[in-house]
Amino acid sequence: MINLVIQGMTCEHCKGAVKTALESVTGVSLVNVHLERGSADVEGTANLDALIQAVQEEGYQASSGSS
């Protein structure tokens, strides 16, 4: 599992946008976005850089958390 720290999420719409962006990345099998913690857990074989890029393309900042 990959944990991402996500900055800029302030509401349920933000959470949904991040979830959709992460789910669109090839190799992702499960996404859980935690608005209150500002993080997301991603399961699958996706590349970390691709996940971060997908989040950034939605206008949020993402970085690797603990995995």
PDB file of C-alpha atoms in Angstrom:
ATOM      1  CA  MET A   1       0.000   0.000   0.000  1.00  0.00           C
ATOM      2  CA  ILE A   2       1.146   3.533  -0.788  1.00  0.00           C
ATOM      3  CA  ASN A   3       0.260   6.394   1.543  1.00  0.00           C
ATOM      4  CA  LEU A   4       0.119   9.898   0.112  1.00  0.00           C
ATOM      5  CA  VAL A   5       0.030  13.159   2.029  1.00  0.00           C
ATOM      6  CA  ILE A   6      -2.310  15.507   0.173  1.00  0.00           C
ATOM      7  CA  GLN A   7      -2.480  19.247   0.733  1.00  0.00           C
ATOM      8  CA  GLY A   8      -5.301  21.508  -0.358  1.00  0.00           C
ATOM      9  CA  MET A   9      -8.341  19.293   0.247  1.00  0.00           C
ATOM     10  CA  THR A  10     -10.986  21.304   2.105  1.00  0.00           C
ATOM     11  CA  CYS A  11     -14.310  19.601   1.346  1.00  0.00           C
ATOM     12  CA  GLU A  12     -16.059  16.474   0.092  1.00  0.00           C
ATOM     13  CA  HIS A  13     -15.766  17.716  -3.505  1.00  0.00           C
ATOM     14  CA  CYS A  14     -11.981  17.886  -3.102  1.00  0.00           C
ATOM     15  CA  LYS A  15     -11.967  14.382  -1.642  1.00  0.00           C
ATOM     16  CA  GLY A  16     -13.970  13.074  -4.603  1.00  0.00           C
ATOM     17  CA  ALA A  17     -11.724  14.789  -7.145  1.00  0.00           C
ATOM     18  CA  VAL A  18      -8.609  13.268  -5.578  1.00  0.00           C
ATOM     19  CA  LYS A  19     -10.226   9.815  -5.376  1.00  0.00           C
ATOM     20  CA  THR A  20     -11.258   9.933  -9.041  1.00  0.00           C
ATOM     21  CA  ALA A  21      -7.808  11.122 -10.108  1.00  0.00           C
ATOM     22  CA  LEU A  22      -6.070   8.325  -8.215  1.00  0.00           C
ATOM     23  CA  GLU A  23      -8.498   5.674  -9.490  1.00  0.00           C
ATOM     24  CA  SER A  24      -7.686   6.718 -13.067  1.00  0.00           C
ATOM     25  CA  VAL A  25      -4.025   5.718 -12.697  1.00  0.00           C
ATOM     26  CA  THR A  26      -3.137   2.378 -14.278  1.00  0.00           C
ATOM     27  CA  GLY A  27      -2.503  -0.305 -11.667  1.00  0.00           C
ATOM     28  CA  VAL A  28      -4.670   1.155  -8.895  1.00  0.00           C
ATOM     29  CA  SER A  29      -7.005  -1.401  -7.322  1.00  0.00           C
ATOM     30  CA  LEU A  30      -8.326   0.483  -4.256  1.00  0.00           C
ATOM     31  CA  VAL A  31      -8.287   4.098  -3.048  1.00  0.00           C
ATOM     32  CA  ASN A  32      -9.266   5.466   0.364  1.00  0.00           C
ATOM     33  CA  VAL A  33      -9.058   9.247   0.730  1.00  0.00           C
ATOM     34  CA  HIS A  34      -9.093  10.717   4.246  1.00  0.00           C
ATOM     35  CA  LEU A  35     -10.194  14.357   4.149  1.00  0.00           C
ATOM     36  CA  GLU A  36      -9.703  14.936   7.873  1.00  0.00           C
ATOM     37  CA  ARG A  37      -6.138  13.575   7.793  1.00  0.00           C
ATOM     38  CA  GLY A  38      -5.193  15.040   4.427  1.00  0.00           C
ATOM     39  CA  SER A  39      -4.063  11.692   3.108  1.00  0.00           C
ATOM     40  CA  ALA A  40      -4.888   8.833   0.781  1.00  0.00           C
ATOM     41  CA  ASP A  41      -4.118   5.125   0.871  1.00  0.00           C
ATOM     42  CA  VAL A  42      -3.675   3.474  -2.515  1.00  0.00           C
ATOM     43  CA  GLU A  43      -3.447  -0.254  -3.175  1.00  0.00           C
ATOM     44  CA  GLY A  44      -2.222  -1.831  -6.370  1.00  0.00           C
ATOM     45  CA  THR A  45       0.809  -1.764  -8.614  1.00  0.00           C
ATOM     46  CA  ALA A  46       0.717   1.907  -9.620  1.00  0.00           C
ATOM     47  CA  ASN A  47       3.897   3.955  -9.762  1.00  0.00           C
ATOM     48  CA  LEU A  48       4.279   6.551  -6.977  1.00  0.00           C
ATOM     49  CA  ASP A  49       5.248   9.298  -9.420  1.00  0.00           C
ATOM     50  CA  ALA A  50       2.140   8.631 -11.527  1.00  0.00           C
ATOM     51  CA  LEU A  51      -0.068   8.895  -8.438  1.00  0.00           C
ATOM     52  CA  ILE A  52       1.505  12.185  -7.373  1.00  0.00           C
ATOM     53  CA  GLN A  53       1.176  13.570 -10.902  1.00  0.00           C
ATOM     54  CA  ALA A  54      -2.514  12.618 -11.072  1.00  0.00           C
ATOM     55  CA  VAL A  55      -3.219  14.477  -7.824  1.00  0.00           C
ATOM     56  CA  GLN A  56      -1.207  17.508  -8.922  1.00  0.00           C
ATOM     57  CA  GLU A  57      -3.119  17.668 -12.205  1.00  0.00           C
ATOM     58  CA  GLU A  58      -6.275  18.176 -10.122  1.00  0.00           C
ATOM     59  CA  GLY A  59      -4.672  21.163  -8.385  1.00  0.00           C
ATOM     60  CA  TYR A  60      -3.581  19.568  -5.106  1.00  0.00           C
ATOM     61  CA  GLN A  61      -0.122  18.934  -3.702  1.00  0.00           C
ATOM     62  CA  ALA A  62       0.876  15.339  -2.991  1.00  0.00           C
ATOM     63  CA  SER A  63       3.914  13.669  -1.520  1.00  0.00           C
ATOM     64  CA  SER A  64       4.828  10.241  -0.248  1.00  0.00           C
ATOM     65  CA  GLY A  65       3.782   9.420   3.290  1.00  0.00           C
ATOM     66  CA  SER A  66       4.681   6.257   5.159  1.00  0.00           C
ATOM     67  CA  SER A  67       3.849   3.033   3.351  1.00  0.00           C
TER      68      SER A  67
END
